[in-house]
Amino acid sequence: MSTIFDDENVLHKGLVPPQKALGLVLKDATSIDVESVDLLHCNGRVLAEDISAQRTQPPFDASAMDGYAVRQADVTATPCDLKIIGQSAAGHAFQGRIKKGEAVRIFTGAPIPLGADTIIIQENTKAPPQEKGRGIGFHICVLSAEAKGKFIRPAGLDFSEGQVLLNKDQVLNPQSISLAASMNHASLPVFKKPNVAILATGDELVLPGSTLEASQIIASNTYGIAAIAKEAGANVLNLGIANDTFDDLKNIISDAINNGSDLIVTSGGASVGDHDLVKPVMESLGFVFSFIKIAMKPGKPVIFGRTIIDGKERRFLGLAGNPVSSLVSSHIFLKPLIQLLAGKPPEFVKQIEATITQPLEANGDREDYMRGFATRMPNGEIETEAFTKQDSSMLATLNRANCLIIRQVDAKKLNIGDKTPIILLQNI
Ligand code: AMP
Ligand code: MG
């Protein structure tokens, strides 16, 4: 895995454009190891191998209806009476063979008795008027017959033993999981979920639910980041809060690495203040950085690095502390990275076009992701309005936003009715 030291991975100094940063974050990211998982827990997991059927389904010719199994030759002229010589139910096959003039009572899913080639559905029969009883030993009057073979599911109708029906890299869903069970697999080989450890950094931070002192702030970032990480397919480990000391940060992060974390995500301490220790700590742990700043607003201080420890590649995404920055960056960079590490196709944020309903100022040298509200109009077009206050600490505003309005680097002033690219945060 020498790739992490190739030309593309030298540190990109200065402000890296978001698209370039995304490319660097996703570079070489592939699914990690394979594990066998019980079918009950396979939904959303990704198959690591092609899977073939261990049996043929149905394994025998089976009836698709309730009725009578007969010989077509006996029912060419109807009505006619046939003698009922036994019954075949699901799980309880009739053991004999049907001969001329005979029928076997049969139920859906039951094996077709030897000698029978046609099913007469129950609705097309009646008991002959002269009979004193019903069932085995009595007769059934066939009123009309279907074509030969109708209502018989031939053996192998669904699939045959040895057939490959599920493919490597397929994301498992309820349909594929039921099929796997029917193929006689109790568990499936799937890619392991990447272990993602999330750490909040800052002396001012406390856990939600705490009694706060005057200068304290709740460490809220972890929870939104964890939600994105889990949805993308990670095992999430919450590392809690690290103080702004080199040693505390280093101890917590190196423990997480030793315990098998594939990706460390920090929030806070990623810029260049006196208390921003994340970069030197990760450097001391051997991480090689791809970039340390992105030309993006919010979310300028974002660091990405990689290294190999104990023969395994480890990644590090250092996010800004500001709540909006950390979440916007997680949607854009963290989600597709985890999806790739989990073996899934990455889902990138999709830009669509919207019409603005208020003017927007010209933009500067960083791509701006403004919080806004988008509305789908009756004609299908989307209108959008940016919120007045865009401070990257404002979570209530982010929660009200259903879109991010993208202002490209040096974008010109826009007037009402002009078009802009947006990213939808939820379906509208
Ligand atoms: P920093 O990047 O450490 O300078 O933090 C920038 C701002 O984000 C500061 O106001 C911090 O208090 C705040 N902040 C840092 N980490 C978190 C967090 N985990 N949750 C909420 N706010 C945070
Ligand atoms: Mg801080």
mmCIF file of N, CA, C and O in Angstrom, residues 52-59 154-165 178-184:
data_model
loop_
_atom_site.group_PDB
_atom_site.id
_atom_site.type_symbol
_atom_site.label_atom_id
_atom_site.label_comp_id
_atom_site.label_asym_id
_atom_site.label_seq_id
_atom_site.Cartn_x
_atom_site.Cartn_y
_atom_site.Cartn_z
ATOM 1 N N SER A 52 -23.899 -18.744 -4.706
ATOM 2 C CA SER A 52 -24.676 -19.657 -5.547
ATOM 3 C C SER A 52 -25.673 -20.450 -4.699
ATOM 4 O O SER A 52 -25.502 -20.607 -3.486
ATOM 5 N N ALA A 53 -26.696 -20.935 -5.380
ATOM 6 C CA ALA A 53 -27.761 -21.676 -4.684
ATOM 7 C C ALA A 53 -27.229 -23.029 -4.231
ATOM 8 O O ALA A 53 -26.549 -23.726 -4.991
ATOM 9 N N GLN A 54 -27.559 -23.398 -2.997
ATOM 10 C CA GLN A 54 -27.135 -24.711 -2.483
ATOM 11 C C GLN A 54 -28.226 -25.747 -2.676
ATOM 12 O O GLN A 54 -28.111 -26.864 -2.198
ATOM 13 N N ARG A 55 -29.304 -25.344 -3.344
ATOM 14 C CA ARG A 55 -30.392 -26.283 -3.592
ATOM 15 C C ARG A 55 -31.217 -25.770 -4.777
ATOM 16 O O ARG A 55 -31.027 -24.637 -5.216
ATOM 17 N N THR A 56 -32.070 -26.647 -5.280
ATOM 18 C CA THR A 56 -32.978 -26.282 -6.370
ATOM 19 C C THR A 56 -34.328 -25.897 -5.776
ATOM 20 O O THR A 56 -34.785 -26.517 -4.825
ATOM 21 N N GLN A 57 -34.957 -24.865 -6.313
ATOM 22 C CA GLN A 57 -36.239 -24.395 -5.766
ATOM 23 C C GLN A 57 -37.253 -24.211 -6.890
ATOM 24 O O GLN A 57 -36.963 -23.492 -7.831
ATOM 25 N N PRO A 58 -38.470 -24.778 -6.829
ATOM 26 C CA PRO A 58 -38.808 -25.812 -5.856
ATOM 27 C C PRO A 58 -38.036 -27.095 -6.139
ATOM 28 O O PRO A 58 -37.666 -27.345 -7.283
ATOM 29 N N PRO A 59 -37.818 -27.902 -5.122
ATOM 30 C CA PRO A 59 -36.995 -29.104 -5.303
ATOM 31 C C PRO A 59 -37.756 -30.226 -6.001
ATOM 32 O O PRO A 59 -37.170 -31.228 -6.379
ATOM 33 N N PRO A 154 -42.960 -26.525 -11.987
ATOM 34 C CA PRO A 154 -41.949 -27.564 -12.191
ATOM 35 C C PRO A 154 -40.749 -27.365 -11.269
ATOM 36 O O PRO A 154 -40.435 -26.239 -10.883
ATOM 37 N N ALA A 155 -40.086 -28.440 -10.907
ATOM 38 C CA ALA A 155 -38.865 -28.368 -10.100
ATOM 39 C C ALA A 155 -37.899 -27.390 -10.761
ATOM 40 O O ALA A 155 -37.762 -27.390 -11.989
ATOM 41 N N GLY A 156 -37.270 -26.515 -9.974
ATOM 42 C CA GLY A 156 -36.293 -25.573 -10.528
ATOM 43 C C GLY A 156 -36.926 -24.360 -11.190
ATOM 44 O O GLY A 156 -36.229 -23.580 -11.837
ATOM 45 N N LEU A 157 -38.252 -24.197 -11.038
ATOM 46 C CA LEU A 157 -38.904 -23.028 -11.663
ATOM 47 C C LEU A 157 -38.225 -21.736 -11.213
ATOM 48 O O LEU A 157 -37.978 -20.827 -12.001
ATOM 49 N N ASP A 158 -37.904 -21.641 -9.918
ATOM 50 C CA ASP A 158 -37.311 -20.406 -9.390
ATOM 51 C C ASP A 158 -35.809 -20.387 -9.660
ATOM 52 O O ASP A 158 -35.296 -19.459 -10.288
ATOM 53 N N PHE A 159 -35.099 -21.425 -9.208
ATOM 54 C CA PHE A 159 -33.653 -21.501 -9.473
ATOM 55 C C PHE A 159 -33.160 -22.928 -9.276
ATOM 56 O O PHE A 159 -33.861 -23.753 -8.688
ATOM 57 N N SER A 160 -31.965 -23.165 -9.787
ATOM 58 C CA SER A 160 -31.374 -24.501 -9.689
ATOM 59 C C SER A 160 -30.103 -24.457 -8.842
ATOM 60 O O SER A 160 -29.419 -23.424 -8.796
ATOM 61 N N GLU A 161 -29.802 -25.593 -8.224
ATOM 62 C CA GLU A 161 -28.586 -25.709 -7.411
ATOM 63 C C GLU A 161 -27.369 -25.287 -8.239
ATOM 64 O O GLU A 161 -27.261 -25.631 -9.415
ATOM 65 N N GLY A 162 -26.490 -24.520 -7.643
ATOM 66 C CA GLY A 162 -25.250 -24.115 -8.323
ATOM 67 C C GLY A 162 -25.378 -22.784 -9.052
ATOM 68 O O GLY A 162 -24.369 -22.165 -9.402
ATOM 69 N N GLN A 163 -26.605 -22.334 -9.259
ATOM 70 C CA GLN A 163 -26.801 -21.063 -9.992
ATOM 71 C C GLN A 163 -26.347 -19.883 -9.118
ATOM 72 O O GLN A 163 -26.697 -19.816 -7.941
ATOM 73 N N VAL A 164 -25.554 -18.956 -9.718
ATOM 74 C CA VAL A 164 -25.135 -17.753 -8.985
ATOM 75 C C VAL A 164 -26.252 -16.719 -9.098
ATOM 76 O O VAL A 164 -26.584 -16.273 -10.189
ATOM 77 N N LEU A 165 -26.840 -16.383 -7.979
ATOM 78 C CA LEU A 165 -28.004 -15.484 -7.993
ATOM 79 C C LEU A 165 -27.738 -14.165 -7.292
ATOM 80 O O LEU A 165 -28.482 -13.208 -7.446
ATOM 81 N N SER A 178 -34.129 -12.649 1.550
ATOM 82 C CA SER A 178 -35.053 -13.795 1.493
ATOM 83 C C SER A 178 -34.568 -14.810 0.460
ATOM 84 O O SER A 178 -34.641 -16.017 0.683
ATOM 85 N N LEU A 179 -34.090 -14.323 -0.662
ATOM 86 C CA LEU A 179 -33.572 -15.229 -1.685
ATOM 87 C C LEU A 179 -32.394 -16.041 -1.135
ATOM 88 O O LEU A 179 -32.328 -17.261 -1.316
ATOM 89 N N ALA A 180 -31.481 -15.370 -0.417
ATOM 90 C CA ALA A 180 -30.320 -16.075 0.150
ATOM 91 C C ALA A 180 -30.767 -17.183 1.092
ATOM 92 O O ALA A 180 -30.225 -18.288 1.077
ATOM 93 N N ALA A 181 -31.795 -16.891 1.903
ATOM 94 C CA ALA A 181 -32.319 -17.908 2.824
ATOM 95 C C ALA A 181 -32.858 -19.084 2.019
ATOM 96 O O ALA A 181 -32.559 -20.242 2.311
ATOM 97 N N SER A 182 -33.620 -18.783 0.964
ATOM 98 C CA SER A 182 -34.204 -19.833 0.132
ATOM 99 C C SER A 182 -33.121 -20.655 -0.562
ATOM 100 O O SER A 182 -33.314 -21.832 -0.857
ATOM 101 N N MET A 183 -31.961 -20.033 -0.808
ATOM 102 C CA MET A 183 -30.825 -20.741 -1.414
ATOM 103 C C MET A 183 -30.086 -21.598 -0.373
ATOM 104 O O MET A 183 -29.072 -22.204 -0.657
ATOM 105 N N ASN A 184 -30.597 -21.581 0.875
ATOM 106 C CA ASN A 184 -30.076 -22.364 2.004
ATOM 107 C C ASN A 184 -28.792 -21.794 2.600
ATOM 108 O O ASN A 184 -27.920 -22.533 3.062
#
